[in-house]
mmCIF file of C-alpha atoms in Angstrom:
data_model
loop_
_atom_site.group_PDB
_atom_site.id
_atom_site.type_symbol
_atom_site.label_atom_id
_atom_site.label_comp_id
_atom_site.label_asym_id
_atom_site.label_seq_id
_atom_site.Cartn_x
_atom_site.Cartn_y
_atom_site.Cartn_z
ATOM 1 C CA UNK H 43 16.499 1.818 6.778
ATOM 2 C CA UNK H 44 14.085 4.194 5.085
ATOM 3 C CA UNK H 45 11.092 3.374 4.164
ATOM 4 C CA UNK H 46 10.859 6.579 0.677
ATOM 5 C CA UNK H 47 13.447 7.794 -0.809
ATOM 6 C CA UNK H 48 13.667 11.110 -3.049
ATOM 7 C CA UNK H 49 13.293 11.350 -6.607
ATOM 8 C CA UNK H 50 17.148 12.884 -6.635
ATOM 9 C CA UNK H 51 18.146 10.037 -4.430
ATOM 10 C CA UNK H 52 17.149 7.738 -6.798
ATOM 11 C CA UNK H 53 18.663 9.116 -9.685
ATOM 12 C CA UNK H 54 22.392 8.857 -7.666
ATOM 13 C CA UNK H 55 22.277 5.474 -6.411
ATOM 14 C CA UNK H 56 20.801 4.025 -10.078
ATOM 15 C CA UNK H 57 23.782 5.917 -11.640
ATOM 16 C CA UNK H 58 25.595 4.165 -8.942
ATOM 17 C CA UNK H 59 27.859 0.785 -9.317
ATOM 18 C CA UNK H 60 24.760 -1.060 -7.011
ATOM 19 C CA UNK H 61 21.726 0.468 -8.831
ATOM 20 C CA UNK H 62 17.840 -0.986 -6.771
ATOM 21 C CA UNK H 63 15.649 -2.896 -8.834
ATOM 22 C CA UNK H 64 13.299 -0.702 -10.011
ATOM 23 C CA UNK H 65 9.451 -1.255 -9.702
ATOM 24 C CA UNK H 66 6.986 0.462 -12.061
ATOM 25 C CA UNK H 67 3.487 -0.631 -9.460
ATOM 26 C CA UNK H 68 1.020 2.009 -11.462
ATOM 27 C CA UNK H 69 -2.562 1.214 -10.699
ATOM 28 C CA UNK H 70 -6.096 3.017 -10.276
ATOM 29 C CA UNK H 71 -9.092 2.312 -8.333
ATOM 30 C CA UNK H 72 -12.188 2.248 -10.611
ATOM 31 C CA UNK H 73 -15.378 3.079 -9.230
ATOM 32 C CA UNK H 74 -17.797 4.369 -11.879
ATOM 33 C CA UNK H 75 -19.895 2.248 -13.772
ATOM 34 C CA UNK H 76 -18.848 1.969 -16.708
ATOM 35 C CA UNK H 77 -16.034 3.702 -16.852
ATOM 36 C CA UNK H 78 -12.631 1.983 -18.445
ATOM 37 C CA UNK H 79 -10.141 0.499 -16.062
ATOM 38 C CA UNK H 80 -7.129 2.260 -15.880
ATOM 39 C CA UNK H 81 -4.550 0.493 -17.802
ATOM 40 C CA UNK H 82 -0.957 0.618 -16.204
ATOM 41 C CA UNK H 83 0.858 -1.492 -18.396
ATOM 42 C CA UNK H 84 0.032 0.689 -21.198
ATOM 43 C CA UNK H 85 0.801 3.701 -18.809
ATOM 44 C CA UNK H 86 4.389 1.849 -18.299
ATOM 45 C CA UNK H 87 5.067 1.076 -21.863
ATOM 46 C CA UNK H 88 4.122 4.681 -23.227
ATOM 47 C CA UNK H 89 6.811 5.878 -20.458
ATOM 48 C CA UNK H 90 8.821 4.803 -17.167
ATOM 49 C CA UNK H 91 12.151 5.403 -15.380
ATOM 50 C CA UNK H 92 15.077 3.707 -17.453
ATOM 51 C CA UNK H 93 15.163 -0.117 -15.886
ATOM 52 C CA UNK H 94 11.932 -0.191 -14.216
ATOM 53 C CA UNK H 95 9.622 -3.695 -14.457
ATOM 54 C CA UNK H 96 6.083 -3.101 -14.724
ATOM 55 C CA UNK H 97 4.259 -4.813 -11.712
ATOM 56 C CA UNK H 98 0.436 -5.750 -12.281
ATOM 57 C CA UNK H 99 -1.106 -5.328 -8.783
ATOM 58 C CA UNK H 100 -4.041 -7.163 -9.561
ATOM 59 C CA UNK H 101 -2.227 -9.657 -10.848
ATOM 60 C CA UNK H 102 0.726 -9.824 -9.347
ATOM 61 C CA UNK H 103 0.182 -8.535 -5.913
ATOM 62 C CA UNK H 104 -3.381 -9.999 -4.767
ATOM 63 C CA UNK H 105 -4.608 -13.259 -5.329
ATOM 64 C CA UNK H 106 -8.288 -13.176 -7.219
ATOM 65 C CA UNK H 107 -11.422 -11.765 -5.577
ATOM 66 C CA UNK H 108 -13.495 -13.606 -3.461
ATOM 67 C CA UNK H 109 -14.626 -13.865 0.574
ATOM 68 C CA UNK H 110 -11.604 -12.510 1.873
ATOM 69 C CA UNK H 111 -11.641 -9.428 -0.101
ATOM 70 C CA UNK H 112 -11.094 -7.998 -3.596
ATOM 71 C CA UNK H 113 -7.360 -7.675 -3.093
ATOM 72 C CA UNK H 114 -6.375 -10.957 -0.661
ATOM 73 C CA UNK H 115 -2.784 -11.207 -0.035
ATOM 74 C CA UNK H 116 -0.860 -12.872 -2.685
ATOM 75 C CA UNK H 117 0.225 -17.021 -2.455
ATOM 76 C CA UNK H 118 3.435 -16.735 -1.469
ATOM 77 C CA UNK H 119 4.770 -18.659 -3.810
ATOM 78 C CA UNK H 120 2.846 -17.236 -7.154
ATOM 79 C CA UNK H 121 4.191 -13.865 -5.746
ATOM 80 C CA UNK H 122 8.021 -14.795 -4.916
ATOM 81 C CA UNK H 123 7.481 -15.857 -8.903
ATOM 82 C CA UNK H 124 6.248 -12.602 -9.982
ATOM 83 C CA UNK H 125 8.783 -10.466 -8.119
ATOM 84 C CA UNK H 126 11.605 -13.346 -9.542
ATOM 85 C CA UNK H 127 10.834 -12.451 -12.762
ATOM 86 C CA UNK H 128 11.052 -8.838 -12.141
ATOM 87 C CA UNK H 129 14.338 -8.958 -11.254
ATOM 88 C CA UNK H 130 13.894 -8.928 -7.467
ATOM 89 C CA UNK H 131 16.760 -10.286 -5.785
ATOM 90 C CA UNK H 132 17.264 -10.585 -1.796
ATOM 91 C CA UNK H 133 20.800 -8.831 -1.890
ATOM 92 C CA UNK H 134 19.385 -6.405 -3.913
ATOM 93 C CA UNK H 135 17.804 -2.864 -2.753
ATOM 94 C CA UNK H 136 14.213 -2.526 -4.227
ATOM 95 C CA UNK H 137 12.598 1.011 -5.229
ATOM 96 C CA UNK H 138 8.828 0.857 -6.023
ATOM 97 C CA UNK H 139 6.923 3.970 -7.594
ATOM 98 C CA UNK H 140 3.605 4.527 -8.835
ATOM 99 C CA UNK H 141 1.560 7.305 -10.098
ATOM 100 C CA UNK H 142 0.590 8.512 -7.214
ATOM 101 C CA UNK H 143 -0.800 8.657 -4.063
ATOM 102 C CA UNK H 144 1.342 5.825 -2.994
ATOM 103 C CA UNK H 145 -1.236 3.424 -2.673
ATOM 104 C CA UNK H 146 -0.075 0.854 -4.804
ATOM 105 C CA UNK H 147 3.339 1.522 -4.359
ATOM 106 C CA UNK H 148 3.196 0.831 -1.015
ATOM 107 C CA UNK H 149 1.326 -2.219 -1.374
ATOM 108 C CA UNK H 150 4.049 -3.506 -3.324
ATOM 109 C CA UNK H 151 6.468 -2.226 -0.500
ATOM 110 C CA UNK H 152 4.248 -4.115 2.116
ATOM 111 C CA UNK H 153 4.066 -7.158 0.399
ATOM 112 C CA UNK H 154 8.062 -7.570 -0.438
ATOM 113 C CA UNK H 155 8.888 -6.791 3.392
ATOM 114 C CA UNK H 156 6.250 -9.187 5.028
ATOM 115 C CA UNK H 157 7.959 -11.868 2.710
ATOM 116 C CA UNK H 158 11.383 -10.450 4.360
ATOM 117 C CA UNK H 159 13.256 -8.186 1.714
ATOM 118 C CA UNK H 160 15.743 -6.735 4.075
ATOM 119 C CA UNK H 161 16.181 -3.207 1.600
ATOM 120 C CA UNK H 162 12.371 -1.816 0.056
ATOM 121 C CA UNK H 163 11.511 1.453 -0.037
ATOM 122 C CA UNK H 164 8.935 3.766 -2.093
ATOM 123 C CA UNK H 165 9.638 6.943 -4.267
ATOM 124 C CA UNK H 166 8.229 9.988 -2.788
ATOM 125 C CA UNK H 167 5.915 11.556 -4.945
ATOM 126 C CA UNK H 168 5.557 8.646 -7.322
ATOM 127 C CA UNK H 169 6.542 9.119 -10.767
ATOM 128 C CA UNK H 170 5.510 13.008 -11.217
ATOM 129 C CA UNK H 171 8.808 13.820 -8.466
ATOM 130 C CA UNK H 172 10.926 12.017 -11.260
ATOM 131 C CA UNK H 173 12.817 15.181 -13.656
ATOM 132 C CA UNK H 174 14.763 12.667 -15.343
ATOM 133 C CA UNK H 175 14.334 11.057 -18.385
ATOM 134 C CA UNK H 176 11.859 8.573 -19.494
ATOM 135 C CA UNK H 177 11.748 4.944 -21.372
ATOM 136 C CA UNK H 178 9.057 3.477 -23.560
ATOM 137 C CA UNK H 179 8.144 0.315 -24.287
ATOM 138 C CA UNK H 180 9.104 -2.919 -21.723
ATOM 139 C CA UNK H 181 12.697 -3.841 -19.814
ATOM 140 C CA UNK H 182 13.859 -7.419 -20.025
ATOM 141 C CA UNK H 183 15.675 -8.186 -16.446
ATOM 142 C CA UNK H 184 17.170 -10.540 -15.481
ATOM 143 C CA UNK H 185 15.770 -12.987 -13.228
ATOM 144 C CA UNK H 186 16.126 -12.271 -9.276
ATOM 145 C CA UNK H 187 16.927 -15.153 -6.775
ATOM 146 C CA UNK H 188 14.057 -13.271 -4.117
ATOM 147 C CA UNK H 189 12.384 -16.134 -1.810
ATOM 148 C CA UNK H 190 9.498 -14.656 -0.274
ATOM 149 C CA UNK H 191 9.064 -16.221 3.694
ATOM 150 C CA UNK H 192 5.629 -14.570 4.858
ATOM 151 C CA UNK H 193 5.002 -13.666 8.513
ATOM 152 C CA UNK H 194 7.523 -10.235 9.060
ATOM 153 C CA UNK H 195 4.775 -8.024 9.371
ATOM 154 C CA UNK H 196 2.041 -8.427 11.730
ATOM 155 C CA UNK H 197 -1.128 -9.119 9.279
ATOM 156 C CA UNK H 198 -4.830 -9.118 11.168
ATOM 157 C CA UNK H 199 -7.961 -10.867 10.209
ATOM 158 C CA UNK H 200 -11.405 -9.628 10.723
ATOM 159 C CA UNK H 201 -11.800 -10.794 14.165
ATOM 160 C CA UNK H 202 -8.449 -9.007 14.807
ATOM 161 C CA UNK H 203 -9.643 -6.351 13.762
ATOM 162 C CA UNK H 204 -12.712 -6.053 15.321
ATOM 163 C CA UNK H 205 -10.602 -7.052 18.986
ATOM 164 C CA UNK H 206 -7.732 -4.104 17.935
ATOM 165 C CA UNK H 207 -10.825 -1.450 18.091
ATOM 166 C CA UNK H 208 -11.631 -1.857 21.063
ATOM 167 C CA UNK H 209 -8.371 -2.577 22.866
ATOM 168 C CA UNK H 210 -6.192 -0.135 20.605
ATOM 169 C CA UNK H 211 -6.507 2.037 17.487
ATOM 170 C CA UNK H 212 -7.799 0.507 14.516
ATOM 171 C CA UNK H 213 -7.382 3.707 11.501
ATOM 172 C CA UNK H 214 -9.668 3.676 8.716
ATOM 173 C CA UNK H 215 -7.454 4.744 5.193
ATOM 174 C CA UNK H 216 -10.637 5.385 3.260
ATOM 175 C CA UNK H 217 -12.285 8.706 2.383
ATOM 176 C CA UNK H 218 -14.275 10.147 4.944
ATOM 177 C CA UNK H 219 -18.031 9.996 2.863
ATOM 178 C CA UNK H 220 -16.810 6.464 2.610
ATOM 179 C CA UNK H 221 -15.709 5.983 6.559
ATOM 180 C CA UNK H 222 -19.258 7.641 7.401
ATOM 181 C CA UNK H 223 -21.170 5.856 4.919
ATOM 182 C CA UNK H 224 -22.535 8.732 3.043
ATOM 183 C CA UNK H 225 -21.310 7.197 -0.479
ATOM 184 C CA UNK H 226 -20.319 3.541 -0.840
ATOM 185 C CA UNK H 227 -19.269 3.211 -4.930
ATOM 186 C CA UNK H 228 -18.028 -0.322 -4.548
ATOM 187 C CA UNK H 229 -18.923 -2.989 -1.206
ATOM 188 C CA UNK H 230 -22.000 -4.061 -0.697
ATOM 189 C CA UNK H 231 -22.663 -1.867 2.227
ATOM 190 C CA UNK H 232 -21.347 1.963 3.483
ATOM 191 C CA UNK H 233 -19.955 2.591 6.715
ATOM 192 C CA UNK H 234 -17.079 1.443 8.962
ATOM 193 C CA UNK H 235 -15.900 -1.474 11.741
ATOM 194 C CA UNK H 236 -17.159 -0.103 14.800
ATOM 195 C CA UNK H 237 -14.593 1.653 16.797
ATOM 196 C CA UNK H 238 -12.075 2.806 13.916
ATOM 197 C CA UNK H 239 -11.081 5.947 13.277
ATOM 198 C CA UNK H 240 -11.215 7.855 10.405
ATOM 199 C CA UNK H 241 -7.870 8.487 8.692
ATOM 200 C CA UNK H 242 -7.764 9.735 5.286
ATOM 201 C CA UNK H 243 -4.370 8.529 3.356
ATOM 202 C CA UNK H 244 -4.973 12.247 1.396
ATOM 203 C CA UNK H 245 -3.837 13.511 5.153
ATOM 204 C CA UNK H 246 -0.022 11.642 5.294
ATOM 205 C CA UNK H 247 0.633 13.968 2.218
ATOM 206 C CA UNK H 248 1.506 17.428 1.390
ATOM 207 C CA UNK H 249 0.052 19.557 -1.899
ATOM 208 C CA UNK H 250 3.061 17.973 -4.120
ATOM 209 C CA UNK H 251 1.953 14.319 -3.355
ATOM 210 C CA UNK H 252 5.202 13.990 -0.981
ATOM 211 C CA UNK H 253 4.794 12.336 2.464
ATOM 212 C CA UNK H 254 4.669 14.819 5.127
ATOM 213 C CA UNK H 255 7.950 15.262 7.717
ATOM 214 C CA UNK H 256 7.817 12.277 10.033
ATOM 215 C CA UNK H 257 7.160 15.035 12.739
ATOM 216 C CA UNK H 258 4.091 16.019 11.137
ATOM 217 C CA UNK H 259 2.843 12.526 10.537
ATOM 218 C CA UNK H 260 3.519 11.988 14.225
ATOM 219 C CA UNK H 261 1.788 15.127 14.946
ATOM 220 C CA UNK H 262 -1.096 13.794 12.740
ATOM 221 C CA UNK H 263 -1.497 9.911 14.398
ATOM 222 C CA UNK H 264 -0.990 11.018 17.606
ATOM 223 C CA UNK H 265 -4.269 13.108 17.404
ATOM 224 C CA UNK H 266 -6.122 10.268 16.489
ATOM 225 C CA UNK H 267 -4.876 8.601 19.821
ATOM 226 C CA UNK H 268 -1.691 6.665 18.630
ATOM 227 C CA UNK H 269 0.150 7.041 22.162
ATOM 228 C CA UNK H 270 3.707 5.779 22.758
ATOM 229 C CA UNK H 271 2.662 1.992 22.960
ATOM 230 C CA UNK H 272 -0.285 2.000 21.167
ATOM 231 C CA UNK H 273 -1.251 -1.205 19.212
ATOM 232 C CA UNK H 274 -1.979 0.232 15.764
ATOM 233 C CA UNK H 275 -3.959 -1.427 12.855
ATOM 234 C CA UNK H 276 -4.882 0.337 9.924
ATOM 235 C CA UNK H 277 -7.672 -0.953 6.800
ATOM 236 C CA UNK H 278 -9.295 0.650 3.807
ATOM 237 C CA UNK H 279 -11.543 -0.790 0.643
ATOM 238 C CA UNK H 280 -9.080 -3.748 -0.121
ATOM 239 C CA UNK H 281 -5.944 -3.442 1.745
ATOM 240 C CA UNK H 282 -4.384 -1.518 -0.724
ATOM 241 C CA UNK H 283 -4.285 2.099 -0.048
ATOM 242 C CA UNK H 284 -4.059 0.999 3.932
ATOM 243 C CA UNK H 285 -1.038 -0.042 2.990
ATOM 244 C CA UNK H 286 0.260 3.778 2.279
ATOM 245 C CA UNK H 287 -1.200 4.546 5.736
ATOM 246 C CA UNK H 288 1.035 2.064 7.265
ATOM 247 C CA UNK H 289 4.397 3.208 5.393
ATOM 248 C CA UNK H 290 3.081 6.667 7.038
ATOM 249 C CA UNK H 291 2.836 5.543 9.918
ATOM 250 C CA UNK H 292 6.316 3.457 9.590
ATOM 251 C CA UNK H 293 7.672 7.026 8.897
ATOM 252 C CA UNK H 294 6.556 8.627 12.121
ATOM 253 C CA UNK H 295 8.562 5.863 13.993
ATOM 254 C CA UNK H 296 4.794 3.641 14.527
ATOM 255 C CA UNK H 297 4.889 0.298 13.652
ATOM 256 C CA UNK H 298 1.047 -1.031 12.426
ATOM 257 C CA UNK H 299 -0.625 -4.208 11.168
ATOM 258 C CA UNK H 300 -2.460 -4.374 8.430
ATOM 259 C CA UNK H 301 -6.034 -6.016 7.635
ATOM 260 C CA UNK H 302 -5.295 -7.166 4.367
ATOM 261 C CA UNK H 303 -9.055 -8.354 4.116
ATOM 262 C CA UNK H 304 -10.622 -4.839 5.208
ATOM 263 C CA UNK H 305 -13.732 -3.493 3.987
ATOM 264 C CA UNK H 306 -14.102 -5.441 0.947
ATOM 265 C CA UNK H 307 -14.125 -8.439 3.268
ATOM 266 C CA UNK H 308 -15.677 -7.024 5.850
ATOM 267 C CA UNK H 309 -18.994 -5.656 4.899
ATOM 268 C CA UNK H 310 -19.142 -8.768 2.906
ATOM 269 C CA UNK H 311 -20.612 -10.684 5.849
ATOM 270 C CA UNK H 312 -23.951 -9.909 6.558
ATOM 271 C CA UNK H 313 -23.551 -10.359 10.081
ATOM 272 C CA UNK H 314 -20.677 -8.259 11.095
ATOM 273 C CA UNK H 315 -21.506 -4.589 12.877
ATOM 274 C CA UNK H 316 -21.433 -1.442 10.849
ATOM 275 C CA UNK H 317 -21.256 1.398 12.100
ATOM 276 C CA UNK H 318 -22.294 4.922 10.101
ATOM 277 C CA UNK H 319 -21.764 8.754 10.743
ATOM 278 C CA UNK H 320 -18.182 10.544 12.167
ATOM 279 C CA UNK H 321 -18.711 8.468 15.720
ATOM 280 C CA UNK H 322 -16.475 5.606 15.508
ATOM 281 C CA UNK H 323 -19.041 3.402 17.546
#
């Protein structure tokens, strides 16, 4: 199964007699003090693609903020809820879009098939590729019969984590400043887990906010040293836009685990390592 599928793609099989479920996931990191948090349900109501559900990521998608991060994984049961109510049935394909760069999107994408939704997959180039025409104001679906069962992706912790850099290839989805600890807008402390390796998410796509060719992505992890057999985990801030990195990496053929907990949780321990600078130790 793929993992994206094109805006024109889209467009054919929701004209089609099995149409997906349709997943409107926008969200925005705010960093600067002060500033107004983006709002994505008013994004969704002032326009989305005909039958899409708007998603609240915060809400819907993460459980609260606390030691294990700002964006913990979800209860299982308050999310198979949430994605009920959206409409989300097993037997049911799923499509997921946000406004770009995939990050929440794929968090959504993530979540659904680590709770073992046999059909997910994310709209390439969020809602910008879409050239059709747009809805306001909210969808009423009906309920889905979706029964989340968590373990179908391989999640690590912050021991894991630390083990996986050492022993394999731990990526690190945030900026680079960030990765090297030149700016920090948001944990406690700048830097990285020793041993990652820095891995933009800007880098899985092209100028147009597609995903690179799975050749290219390939291209791109393998120079980072994912090897045939490789054990891959990737992280970022909150587990969020690591979750585009592993769709990406899902793309080039490279399964990954994901720590859900990441920096947030990380650097939220005084006594964990940090390292600083473009050396991953």
């Amino acid at each position: 199964m793929k993992a994206i599928i094109s805006a024109s793609e889209l467009a054919s099989d929701l004209a089609g007699p099995r149409p997906p479920t349709l997943l409107d996931v926008r969200w925005q990191l705010t960093t600067a003090a002060g500033s107004t948090p983006f709002d994505g349900r008013a994004a969704y109501a002032a326009g989305h693609i005909p039958g899409a559900v708007f998603v609240d990521l915060d809400a819907d998608l993460a459980d609260p903020p606390g030691p294990a991060g700002r964006h913990p994984l979800p209860d299982t049961d308050r999310f198979g809820t949430a994605m009920r109510a959206a409409g989300v049935s097993s037997d049911r394909p799923v499509v997921v879009y946000d406004g770009g760069p995939g990050w929440a999107a794929a968090r959504a994408w993530w979540l659904l098939r680590w709770t073992g939704h046999p059909d997910v997959r994310v709209l390439d180039g969020g809602l910008a590729a879409w050239e059709g025409p747009l809805a306001s104001g909210t969808e009423e679906p009906a309920p889905g019969d979706f029964r989340p069962v968590a373990g179908a992706l391989r999640v690590l912790d912050a021991d894991g984590a630390a083990e996986l850099a050492r022993t394999g290839v731990l990526l690190d989805a945030r900026a680079g400043e960030r990765y090297r600890g030149e700016v920090e807008p948001i944990d406690p402390v700048g830097g990285h887990i020793p041993g990652a390796v820095s891995a933009p998410t800007t880098e899985n796509l092209t100028e147009t906010g597609h995903f690179r060719p799975a050749a290219e992505l390939a291209e791109r992890f393998k120079a980072l040293g994912v090897t045939e057999g490789t054990e891959v985990g990737v992280y970022c801030g909150s587990g969020v836009s690591a979750a585009q990195e592993v769709l990406a990496l899902t793309l080039a053929g490279v399964p990954a685990a994901l720590y859900a907990g990441s920096w947030s949780e990380w650097s939220s321990n005084g006594s964990r390592p940090v390292a600083v600078g473009p050396d991953p130790q």
